[in-house]
């Protein structure tokens, strides 16, 4: 029996090493016989908060190029952009209509984002978790790799699925979270109290996956540490802990070996070493990305093929859901209609 895996990533800013270590590299590793992976660039989630005008499509393409460069293989996985498969929004609406308002008001990410936005809190931001539930339930995914910050949304997706099944009959698989804790540990270099984030201001915060080596080195050099000059995995000293955790994630060495390596050396040496392993780990990704980036037509063709694989599965789920909810009259064949309109 195959396990169906679904996950999504927002094209809302530059992807950084926290995204890579916490999500992307696990996605790559999950592409194994017996697993059927769906990886979706969730552009419709990105627009729940204001996006830089005229940058979203370029960013969507860039995330696609990075995922391919990192090793997502479109012949093994289904890789596409959310807006290419309109069934995501259709199912989201149907699920909106069975999701109690109170469930959404309790989402901590909504509370945080809406407090930060004030004037710009849209209905879309409120309904964000329902669109995420639709993404997952559309493909009847068994497992969803997510970071710790998305666990509450995943529980909501399970609750929505269970509620639908109760109201309208057994339809949806309840998705299991597959929490990947490593990336949640990666913190901002300028402020290790905060998780590394795509949206944080400041050029010293995140190591972006496409940063050139000299930029990576400079950012590590300026990273916040402490005055103890003692490199240990001690969570109470988050700056140094973060640097060591990045070293650990890229090298796979044990903590004992890493502490021994840096014992008695200054932070300058630690920072140089972390920068070296980061530069080397990202080099192949950066080089492959450059090749993909030169050919946007090829990128679009890859996404189109992914969307074409996703579409029939999504359509089957939505028609089952509409059937159960008793929504709709005769289905319209879009292709036919388009052809007819062209003729006149
Ligand atoms: N909300 C997720 C995030 O910001 C992205 C996402 C959208 C997602 N749809 C999904 C993740 C479905 C997993 C499954 O990280």
mmCIF file of C-alpha atoms and ligand atoms in Angstrom:
data_model
loop_
_atom_site.group_PDB
_atom_site.id
_atom_site.type_symbol
_atom_site.label_atom_id
_atom_site.label_comp_id
_atom_site.label_asym_id
_atom_site.label_seq_id
_atom_site.Cartn_x
_atom_site.Cartn_y
_atom_site.Cartn_z
ATOM 1 C CA UNK A 1 0.000 0.000 0.000
ATOM 2 C CA UNK A 2 1.300 3.417 -0.834
ATOM 3 C CA UNK A 3 1.351 6.316 1.589
ATOM 4 C CA UNK A 4 0.162 9.587 0.231
ATOM 5 C CA UNK A 5 2.123 12.613 1.389
ATOM 6 C CA UNK A 6 1.118 16.236 0.882
ATOM 7 C CA UNK A 7 2.893 19.408 1.888
ATOM 8 C CA UNK A 8 2.903 23.051 0.905
ATOM 9 C CA UNK A 9 5.275 25.972 0.965
ATOM 10 C CA UNK A 10 4.446 29.660 0.549
ATOM 11 C CA UNK A 11 6.164 31.755 -2.114
ATOM 12 C CA UNK A 12 6.021 34.736 0.211
ATOM 13 C CA UNK A 13 9.712 35.648 0.421
ATOM 14 C CA UNK A 14 13.228 34.338 -0.031
ATOM 15 C CA UNK A 15 13.606 30.737 1.100
ATOM 16 C CA UNK A 16 16.256 30.362 3.792
ATOM 17 C CA UNK A 17 18.177 27.602 5.571
ATOM 18 C CA UNK A 18 15.384 27.217 8.144
ATOM 19 C CA UNK A 19 13.000 26.288 5.297
ATOM 20 C CA UNK A 20 15.598 23.961 3.827
ATOM 21 C CA UNK A 21 16.540 22.147 7.029
ATOM 22 C CA UNK A 22 12.994 22.099 8.400
ATOM 23 C CA UNK A 23 11.046 21.219 5.271
ATOM 24 C CA UNK A 24 12.631 20.986 1.854
ATOM 25 C CA UNK A 25 15.335 18.437 2.595
ATOM 26 C CA UNK A 26 12.783 16.170 4.316
ATOM 27 C CA UNK A 27 10.500 16.459 1.302
ATOM 28 C CA UNK A 28 13.375 15.304 -0.874
ATOM 29 C CA UNK A 29 14.097 12.336 1.413
ATOM 30 C CA UNK A 30 10.435 11.294 1.501
ATOM 31 C CA UNK A 31 10.470 10.529 -2.237
ATOM 32 C CA UNK A 32 10.779 6.759 -1.815
ATOM 33 C CA UNK A 33 9.091 3.739 -3.342
ATOM 34 C CA UNK A 34 5.824 3.241 -1.456
ATOM 35 C CA UNK A 35 5.283 6.979 -1.033
ATOM 36 C CA UNK A 36 3.317 9.187 -3.370
ATOM 37 C CA UNK A 37 4.331 12.790 -2.746
ATOM 38 C CA UNK A 38 2.407 15.960 -3.612
ATOM 39 C CA UNK A 39 4.349 19.184 -3.133
ATOM 40 C CA UNK A 40 2.459 22.392 -3.682
ATOM 41 C CA UNK A 41 3.607 26.003 -3.891
ATOM 42 C CA UNK A 42 0.738 27.675 -2.097
ATOM 43 C CA UNK A 43 0.466 31.052 -3.800
ATOM 44 C CA UNK A 44 -3.151 31.495 -2.695
ATOM 45 C CA UNK A 45 -2.006 31.298 0.916
ATOM 46 C CA UNK A 46 0.646 33.926 0.230
ATOM 47 C CA UNK A 47 -1.978 36.487 -0.815
ATOM 48 C CA UNK A 48 -3.760 36.320 2.547
ATOM 49 C CA UNK A 49 -1.335 39.077 3.548
ATOM 50 C CA UNK A 50 -0.225 41.917 1.250
ATOM 51 C CA UNK A 51 2.468 40.856 -1.218
ATOM 52 C CA UNK A 52 4.937 43.054 -2.989
ATOM 53 C CA UNK A 53 3.098 44.023 -6.177
ATOM 54 C CA UNK A 54 4.057 42.132 -9.320
ATOM 55 C CA UNK A 55 6.489 39.848 -7.497
ATOM 56 C CA UNK A 56 4.288 36.871 -6.680
ATOM 57 C CA UNK A 57 4.559 35.052 -10.007
ATOM 58 C CA UNK A 58 8.332 35.465 -10.094
ATOM 59 C CA UNK A 59 8.575 34.205 -6.527
ATOM 60 C CA UNK A 60 6.368 31.222 -7.323
ATOM 61 C CA UNK A 61 8.683 30.327 -10.185
ATOM 62 C CA UNK A 62 11.713 30.865 -7.980
ATOM 63 C CA UNK A 63 10.418 28.508 -5.292
ATOM 64 C CA UNK A 64 9.739 25.964 -8.022
ATOM 65 C CA UNK A 65 13.331 26.303 -9.272
ATOM 66 C CA UNK A 66 14.694 25.937 -5.729
ATOM 67 C CA UNK A 67 12.611 22.835 -5.030
ATOM 68 C CA UNK A 68 13.823 21.245 -8.263
ATOM 69 C CA UNK A 69 17.413 22.270 -7.517
ATOM 70 C CA UNK A 70 17.139 20.785 -4.017
ATOM 71 C CA UNK A 71 16.140 17.422 -5.477
ATOM 72 C CA UNK A 72 12.365 17.283 -5.768
ATOM 73 C CA UNK A 73 12.016 15.028 -8.785
ATOM 74 C CA UNK A 74 8.947 15.767 -10.916
ATOM 75 C CA UNK A 75 8.994 12.266 -12.359
ATOM 76 C CA UNK A 76 8.511 10.842 -8.856
ATOM 77 C CA UNK A 77 6.556 13.609 -7.101
ATOM 78 C CA UNK A 78 3.636 15.782 -8.135
ATOM 79 C CA UNK A 79 4.949 19.339 -7.998
ATOM 80 C CA UNK A 80 2.700 22.296 -8.885
ATOM 81 C CA UNK A 81 1.324 25.678 -7.844
ATOM 82 C CA UNK A 82 -1.913 25.759 -5.879
ATOM 83 C CA UNK A 83 -3.630 28.320 -8.129
ATOM 84 C CA UNK A 84 -3.167 26.019 -11.125
ATOM 85 C CA UNK A 85 -5.693 23.578 -9.693
ATOM 86 C CA UNK A 86 -8.849 25.612 -9.005
ATOM 87 C CA UNK A 87 -10.415 22.718 -7.099
ATOM 88 C CA UNK A 88 -8.395 23.855 -4.055
ATOM 89 C CA UNK A 89 -10.513 26.987 -3.764
ATOM 90 C CA UNK A 90 -13.709 25.177 -4.626
ATOM 91 C CA UNK A 91 -13.206 22.608 -1.877
ATOM 92 C CA UNK A 92 -12.124 25.381 0.501
ATOM 93 C CA UNK A 93 -15.501 27.094 0.001
ATOM 94 C CA UNK A 94 -17.443 23.889 0.562
ATOM 95 C CA UNK A 95 -15.445 23.248 3.746
ATOM 96 C CA UNK A 96 -15.837 26.880 4.882
ATOM 97 C CA UNK A 97 -19.544 26.190 4.999
ATOM 98 C CA UNK A 98 -19.197 23.359 7.524
ATOM 99 C CA UNK A 99 -16.413 24.923 9.626
ATOM 100 C CA UNK A 100 -17.606 26.668 12.794
ATOM 101 C CA UNK A 101 -16.460 30.280 13.004
ATOM 102 C CA UNK A 102 -15.231 29.719 16.557
ATOM 103 C CA UNK A 103 -12.726 27.082 15.457
ATOM 104 C CA UNK A 104 -10.970 29.632 13.256
ATOM 105 C CA UNK A 105 -10.988 32.374 15.872
ATOM 106 C CA UNK A 106 -8.913 30.094 18.108
ATOM 107 C CA UNK A 107 -6.035 29.668 15.632
ATOM 108 C CA UNK A 108 -2.919 31.134 17.254
ATOM 109 C CA UNK A 109 -1.330 32.020 13.914
ATOM 110 C CA UNK A 110 -4.413 34.049 12.957
ATOM 111 C CA UNK A 111 -4.360 35.821 16.306
ATOM 112 C CA UNK A 112 -0.676 36.679 15.870
ATOM 113 C CA UNK A 113 -0.919 37.775 12.238
ATOM 114 C CA UNK A 114 -4.104 39.771 12.721
ATOM 115 C CA UNK A 115 -2.634 41.586 15.722
ATOM 116 C CA UNK A 116 0.380 42.505 13.595
ATOM 117 C CA UNK A 117 -1.705 43.637 10.585
ATOM 118 C CA UNK A 118 -4.686 45.447 12.112
ATOM 119 C CA UNK A 119 -5.984 47.382 9.078
ATOM 120 C CA UNK A 120 -5.372 44.576 6.657
ATOM 121 C CA UNK A 121 -7.036 41.595 8.298
ATOM 122 C CA UNK A 122 -8.901 40.023 5.408
ATOM 123 C CA UNK A 123 -11.527 37.303 5.270
ATOM 124 C CA UNK A 124 -8.876 35.304 3.422
ATOM 125 C CA UNK A 125 -6.490 35.454 6.374
ATOM 126 C CA UNK A 126 -9.269 34.207 8.659
ATOM 127 C CA UNK A 127 -10.166 31.359 6.314
ATOM 128 C CA UNK A 128 -6.501 30.444 5.618
ATOM 129 C CA UNK A 129 -6.615 27.219 7.669
ATOM 130 C CA UNK A 130 -9.662 26.009 5.733
ATOM 131 C CA UNK A 131 -7.801 26.429 2.434
ATOM 132 C CA UNK A 132 -4.940 24.466 3.977
ATOM 133 C CA UNK A 133 -7.374 21.732 5.025
ATOM 134 C CA UNK A 134 -8.710 21.686 1.456
ATOM 135 C CA UNK A 135 -5.166 21.295 0.056
ATOM 136 C CA UNK A 136 -4.626 18.199 2.143
ATOM 137 C CA UNK A 137 -8.094 16.620 1.990
ATOM 138 C CA UNK A 138 -8.374 17.087 -1.767
ATOM 139 C CA UNK A 139 -5.699 14.407 -2.240
ATOM 140 C CA UNK A 140 -6.799 12.301 0.757
ATOM 141 C CA UNK A 141 -3.260 12.571 2.084
ATOM 142 C CA UNK A 142 -2.212 10.119 4.810
ATOM 143 C CA UNK A 143 0.738 12.133 6.060
ATOM 144 C CA UNK A 144 1.607 15.809 6.112
ATOM 145 C CA UNK A 145 5.158 16.900 6.901
ATOM 146 C CA UNK A 146 4.925 20.231 8.726
ATOM 147 C CA UNK A 147 6.879 22.316 11.190
ATOM 148 C CA UNK A 148 5.680 22.663 14.758
ATOM 149 C CA UNK A 149 4.070 26.016 13.947
ATOM 150 C CA UNK A 150 1.607 24.297 11.579
ATOM 151 C CA UNK A 151 0.489 21.579 13.982
ATOM 152 C CA UNK A 152 -2.611 23.437 15.106
ATOM 153 C CA UNK A 153 -3.667 23.948 11.479
ATOM 154 C CA UNK A 154 -3.232 20.259 10.832
ATOM 155 C CA UNK A 155 -5.360 19.347 13.820
ATOM 156 C CA UNK A 156 -8.010 21.670 12.445
ATOM 157 C CA UNK A 157 -7.827 19.870 9.080
ATOM 158 C CA UNK A 158 -8.472 16.594 10.905
ATOM 159 C CA UNK A 159 -11.390 18.130 12.794
ATOM 160 C CA UNK A 160 -12.903 19.475 9.582
ATOM 161 C CA UNK A 161 -12.484 16.090 7.879
ATOM 162 C CA UNK A 162 -14.097 14.284 10.815
ATOM 163 C CA UNK A 163 -16.968 16.778 10.905
ATOM 164 C CA UNK A 164 -17.602 16.380 7.188
ATOM 165 C CA UNK A 165 -17.558 12.587 7.526
ATOM 166 C CA UNK A 166 -20.040 12.804 10.394
ATOM 167 C CA UNK A 167 -22.383 15.220 8.585
ATOM 168 C CA UNK A 168 -22.261 13.787 5.086
ATOM 169 C CA UNK A 169 -20.842 10.279 5.319
ATOM 170 C CA UNK A 170 -17.355 8.792 5.275
ATOM 171 C CA UNK A 171 -15.416 10.783 2.639
ATOM 172 C CA UNK A 172 -12.078 12.011 3.907
ATOM 173 C CA UNK A 173 -8.958 10.322 5.219
ATOM 174 C CA UNK A 174 -7.822 11.898 8.498
ATOM 175 C CA UNK A 175 -4.292 13.163 7.778
ATOM 176 C CA UNK A 176 -1.475 12.427 10.229
ATOM 177 C CA UNK A 177 1.053 15.129 11.006
ATOM 178 C CA UNK A 178 4.670 14.302 10.460
ATOM 179 C CA UNK A 179 6.359 16.967 12.518
ATOM 180 C CA UNK A 180 9.900 17.787 11.554
ATOM 181 C CA UNK A 181 11.425 19.495 14.565
ATOM 182 C CA UNK A 182 14.922 20.271 13.275
ATOM 183 C CA UNK A 183 14.045 23.395 11.294
ATOM 184 C CA UNK A 184 11.936 24.817 14.063
ATOM 185 C CA UNK A 185 15.185 25.121 15.945
ATOM 186 C CA UNK A 186 16.839 27.373 13.399
ATOM 187 C CA UNK A 187 16.637 30.934 14.687
ATOM 188 C CA UNK A 188 17.369 34.387 13.331
ATOM 189 C CA UNK A 189 21.081 35.204 13.338
ATOM 190 C CA UNK A 190 20.445 38.762 14.489
ATOM 191 C CA UNK A 191 17.873 37.767 17.107
ATOM 192 C CA UNK A 192 18.079 34.124 18.204
ATOM 193 C CA UNK A 193 14.949 34.566 20.318
ATOM 194 C CA UNK A 194 12.956 34.408 17.067
ATOM 195 C CA UNK A 195 12.504 31.570 14.602
ATOM 196 C CA UNK A 196 14.239 32.289 11.279
ATOM 197 C CA UNK A 197 11.525 33.839 9.122
ATOM 198 C CA UNK A 198 10.968 34.830 5.496
ATOM 199 C CA UNK A 199 9.241 38.028 6.498
ATOM 200 C CA UNK A 200 11.579 39.355 9.194
ATOM 201 C CA UNK A 201 13.178 42.677 8.349
ATOM 202 C CA UNK A 202 16.929 43.127 8.254
ATOM 203 C CA UNK A 203 19.664 41.681 6.096
ATOM 204 C CA UNK A 204 21.410 39.962 9.016
ATOM 205 C CA UNK A 205 18.444 37.795 9.983
ATOM 206 C CA UNK A 206 18.277 34.832 7.613
ATOM 207 C CA UNK A 207 20.705 32.917 5.413
ATOM 208 C CA UNK A 208 18.841 32.722 2.127
ATOM 209 C CA UNK A 209 19.342 29.644 -0.020
ATOM 210 C CA UNK A 210 20.544 31.718 -2.948
ATOM 211 C CA UNK A 211 22.882 33.987 -0.974
ATOM 212 C CA UNK A 212 26.360 34.079 -2.541
ATOM 213 C CA UNK A 213 29.182 32.674 -0.356
ATOM 214 C CA UNK A 214 30.542 36.080 0.661
ATOM 215 C CA UNK A 215 27.106 37.191 1.863
ATOM 216 C CA UNK A 216 26.710 33.973 3.873
ATOM 217 C CA UNK A 217 30.109 34.515 5.498
ATOM 218 C CA UNK A 218 29.348 38.124 6.331
ATOM 219 C CA UNK A 219 25.986 37.263 7.907
ATOM 220 C CA UNK A 220 27.518 34.554 10.095
ATOM 221 C CA UNK A 221 30.325 36.882 11.135
ATOM 222 C CA UNK A 222 27.765 39.359 12.432
ATOM 223 C CA UNK A 223 25.606 36.766 14.181
ATOM 224 C CA UNK A 224 24.610 37.489 17.764
ATOM 225 C CA UNK A 225 26.461 35.323 20.320
ATOM 226 C CA UNK A 226 27.329 36.001 23.975
ATOM 227 C CA UNK A 227 30.367 36.890 26.056
ATOM 228 C CA UNK A 228 31.203 33.433 27.401
ATOM 229 C CA UNK A 229 33.489 32.314 24.550
ATOM 230 C CA UNK A 230 32.457 28.712 25.120
ATOM 231 C CA UNK A 231 30.798 26.771 22.292
ATOM 232 C CA UNK A 232 28.304 24.391 23.880
ATOM 233 C CA UNK A 233 24.816 23.135 23.040
ATOM 234 C CA UNK A 234 23.197 25.104 25.843
ATOM 235 C CA UNK A 235 19.649 26.259 25.076
ATOM 236 C CA UNK A 236 19.951 29.093 27.562
ATOM 237 C CA UNK A 237 22.502 30.678 25.201
ATOM 238 C CA UNK A 238 20.414 30.728 22.031
ATOM 239 C CA UNK A 239 22.862 32.552 19.740
ATOM 240 C CA UNK A 240 25.680 30.037 20.133
ATOM 241 C CA UNK A 241 23.223 27.145 20.309
ATOM 242 C CA UNK A 242 21.789 28.233 16.960
ATOM 243 C CA UNK A 243 25.202 28.335 15.262
ATOM 244 C CA UNK A 244 26.030 24.882 16.607
ATOM 245 C CA UNK A 245 22.618 23.556 15.572
ATOM 246 C CA UNK A 246 23.186 24.777 12.007
ATOM 247 C CA UNK A 247 26.609 23.095 11.997
ATOM 248 C CA UNK A 248 25.023 19.899 13.328
ATOM 249 C CA UNK A 249 22.218 19.961 10.739
ATOM 250 C CA UNK A 250 24.549 20.406 7.768
ATOM 251 C CA UNK A 251 27.297 17.985 8.883
ATOM 252 C CA UNK A 252 25.315 15.307 10.733
ATOM 253 C CA UNK A 253 28.125 15.143 13.323
ATOM 254 C CA UNK A 254 27.309 14.287 16.932
ATOM 255 C CA UNK A 255 27.018 17.072 19.487
ATOM 256 C CA UNK A 256 29.945 15.670 21.476
ATOM 257 C CA UNK A 257 32.179 15.698 18.411
ATOM 258 C CA UNK A 258 31.123 19.247 17.561
ATOM 259 C CA UNK A 259 31.743 20.545 21.090
ATOM 260 C CA UNK A 260 35.128 18.830 21.125
ATOM 261 C CA UNK A 261 36.013 20.380 17.776
ATOM 262 C CA UNK A 262 35.372 23.913 19.012
ATOM 263 C CA UNK A 263 36.558 23.524 22.621
ATOM 264 C CA UNK A 264 38.927 26.323 23.568
ATOM 265 C CA UNK A 265 38.489 28.096 20.217
ATOM 266 C CA UNK A 266 36.923 31.524 19.884
ATOM 267 C CA UNK A 267 33.546 32.324 18.348
ATOM 268 C CA UNK A 268 35.336 33.755 15.304
ATOM 269 C CA UNK A 269 36.490 30.273 14.408
ATOM 270 C CA UNK A 270 33.081 28.758 15.115
ATOM 271 C CA UNK A 271 31.418 31.308 12.828
ATOM 272 C CA UNK A 272 33.915 30.667 10.036
ATOM 273 C CA UNK A 273 33.383 26.920 10.307
ATOM 274 C CA UNK A 274 29.573 27.216 10.274
ATOM 275 C CA UNK A 275 29.826 29.514 7.259
ATOM 276 C CA UNK A 276 32.099 26.996 5.468
ATOM 277 C CA UNK A 277 29.763 24.027 5.929
ATOM 278 C CA UNK A 278 26.750 26.143 4.947
ATOM 279 C CA UNK A 279 28.425 27.451 1.788
ATOM 280 C CA UNK A 280 29.471 23.921 0.782
ATOM 281 C CA UNK A 281 26.053 22.396 1.539
ATOM 282 C CA UNK A 282 24.245 25.035 -0.527
ATOM 283 C CA UNK A 283 26.692 25.136 -3.433
ATOM 284 C CA UNK A 284 25.092 22.365 -5.540
ATOM 285 C CA UNK A 285 21.627 23.808 -4.914
ATOM 286 C CA UNK A 286 22.732 27.273 -5.972
ATOM 287 C CA UNK A 287 24.386 25.976 -9.133
ATOM 288 C CA UNK A 288 21.417 23.862 -10.189
ATOM 289 C CA UNK A 289 19.066 26.735 -9.413
ATOM 290 C CA UNK A 290 20.995 28.977 -11.786
ATOM 291 C CA UNK A 291 20.431 26.482 -14.606
ATOM 292 C CA UNK A 292 16.685 26.243 -13.963
ATOM 293 C CA UNK A 293 16.335 29.993 -13.547
ATOM 294 C CA UNK A 294 17.636 30.540 -17.069
ATOM 295 C CA UNK A 295 14.705 28.672 -18.530
ATOM 296 C CA UNK A 296 11.340 29.925 -17.199
ATOM 297 C CA UNK A 297 9.513 28.157 -20.030
ATOM 298 C CA UNK A 298 10.871 24.820 -18.831
ATOM 299 C CA UNK A 299 9.835 25.665 -15.251
ATOM 300 C CA UNK A 300 6.317 26.486 -16.370
ATOM 301 C CA UNK A 301 6.156 23.250 -18.360
ATOM 302 C CA UNK A 302 7.173 21.236 -15.277
ATOM 303 C CA UNK A 303 4.514 22.933 -13.141
ATOM 304 C CA UNK A 304 1.909 22.383 -15.843
ATOM 305 C CA UNK A 305 2.660 18.653 -15.937
ATOM 306 C CA UNK A 306 2.413 18.528 -12.135
ATOM 307 C CA UNK A 307 -0.917 20.329 -12.164
ATOM 308 C CA UNK A 308 -2.200 17.983 -14.869
ATOM 309 C CA UNK A 309 -1.348 15.008 -12.647
ATOM 310 C CA UNK A 310 -3.038 16.628 -9.635
ATOM 311 C CA UNK A 311 -6.180 17.798 -11.399
ATOM 312 C CA UNK A 312 -8.074 14.515 -11.992
ATOM 313 C CA UNK A 313 -7.548 13.464 -8.364
ATOM 314 C CA UNK A 314 -8.759 16.855 -7.146
ATOM 315 C CA UNK A 315 -11.785 16.730 -9.453
ATOM 316 C CA UNK A 316 -12.798 13.292 -8.233
ATOM 317 C CA UNK A 317 -12.737 14.474 -4.604
ATOM 318 C CA UNK A 318 -14.704 17.650 -5.297
ATOM 319 C CA UNK A 319 -17.372 15.807 -7.231
ATOM 320 C CA UNK A 320 -17.736 13.292 -4.405
ATOM 321 C CA UNK A 321 -18.051 16.152 -1.919
ATOM 322 C CA UNK A 322 -20.637 18.020 -4.014
ATOM 323 C CA UNK A 323 -22.550 14.791 -4.462
ATOM 324 C CA UNK A 324 -22.637 14.216 -0.693
ATOM 325 C CA UNK A 325 -23.591 17.850 -0.002
ATOM 326 C CA UNK A 326 -26.160 17.716 -2.795
ATOM 327 C CA UNK A 327 -24.658 20.765 -4.484
ATOM 328 C CA UNK A 328 -24.903 21.441 -8.224
ATOM 329 C CA UNK A 329 -26.826 20.418 -11.305
ATOM 330 C CA UNK A 330 -25.272 18.929 -14.433
ATOM 331 C CA UNK A 331 -21.501 19.327 -14.600
ATOM 332 C CA UNK A 332 -20.268 21.653 -17.308
ATOM 333 C CA UNK A 333 -17.509 20.492 -19.552
ATOM 334 C CA UNK A 334 -15.206 23.482 -19.551
ATOM 335 C CA UNK A 335 -13.188 22.416 -22.577
ATOM 336 C CA UNK A 336 -16.326 22.111 -24.680
ATOM 337 C CA UNK A 337 -17.525 25.524 -23.626
ATOM 338 C CA UNK A 338 -14.216 27.174 -24.322
ATOM 339 C CA UNK A 339 -14.103 25.616 -27.780
ATOM 340 C CA UNK A 340 -17.650 26.719 -28.540
ATOM 341 C CA UNK A 341 -16.938 30.319 -27.492
ATOM 342 C CA UNK A 342 -13.875 30.450 -29.660
ATOM 343 C CA UNK A 343 -15.931 29.363 -32.653
ATOM 344 C CA UNK A 344 -18.323 32.336 -32.379
HETATM 345 N N1 LIG B 1 0.476 26.956 6.031
HETATM 346 C C1 LIG B 1 1.696 26.301 5.628
HETATM 347 C C2 LIG B 1 2.892 27.147 6.049
HETATM 348 O O1 LIG B 1 2.807 28.357 6.087
HETATM 349 C C3 LIG B 1 1.757 26.084 4.145
HETATM 350 C C4 LIG B 1 0.696 25.135 3.677
HETATM 351 C C5 LIG B 1 -0.402 25.428 2.941
HETATM 352 C C6 LIG B 1 0.667 23.736 3.894
HETATM 353 N N2 LIG B 1 -1.122 24.311 2.665
HETATM 354 C C7 LIG B 1 -0.500 23.262 3.241
HETATM 355 C C8 LIG B 1 1.501 22.855 4.591
HETATM 356 C C9 LIG B 1 -0.857 21.921 3.302
HETATM 357 C C10 LIG B 1 1.137 21.513 4.636
HETATM 358 C C11 LIG B 1 -0.017 21.057 3.976
HETATM 359 O O2 LIG B 1 3.945 26.605 6.291
#
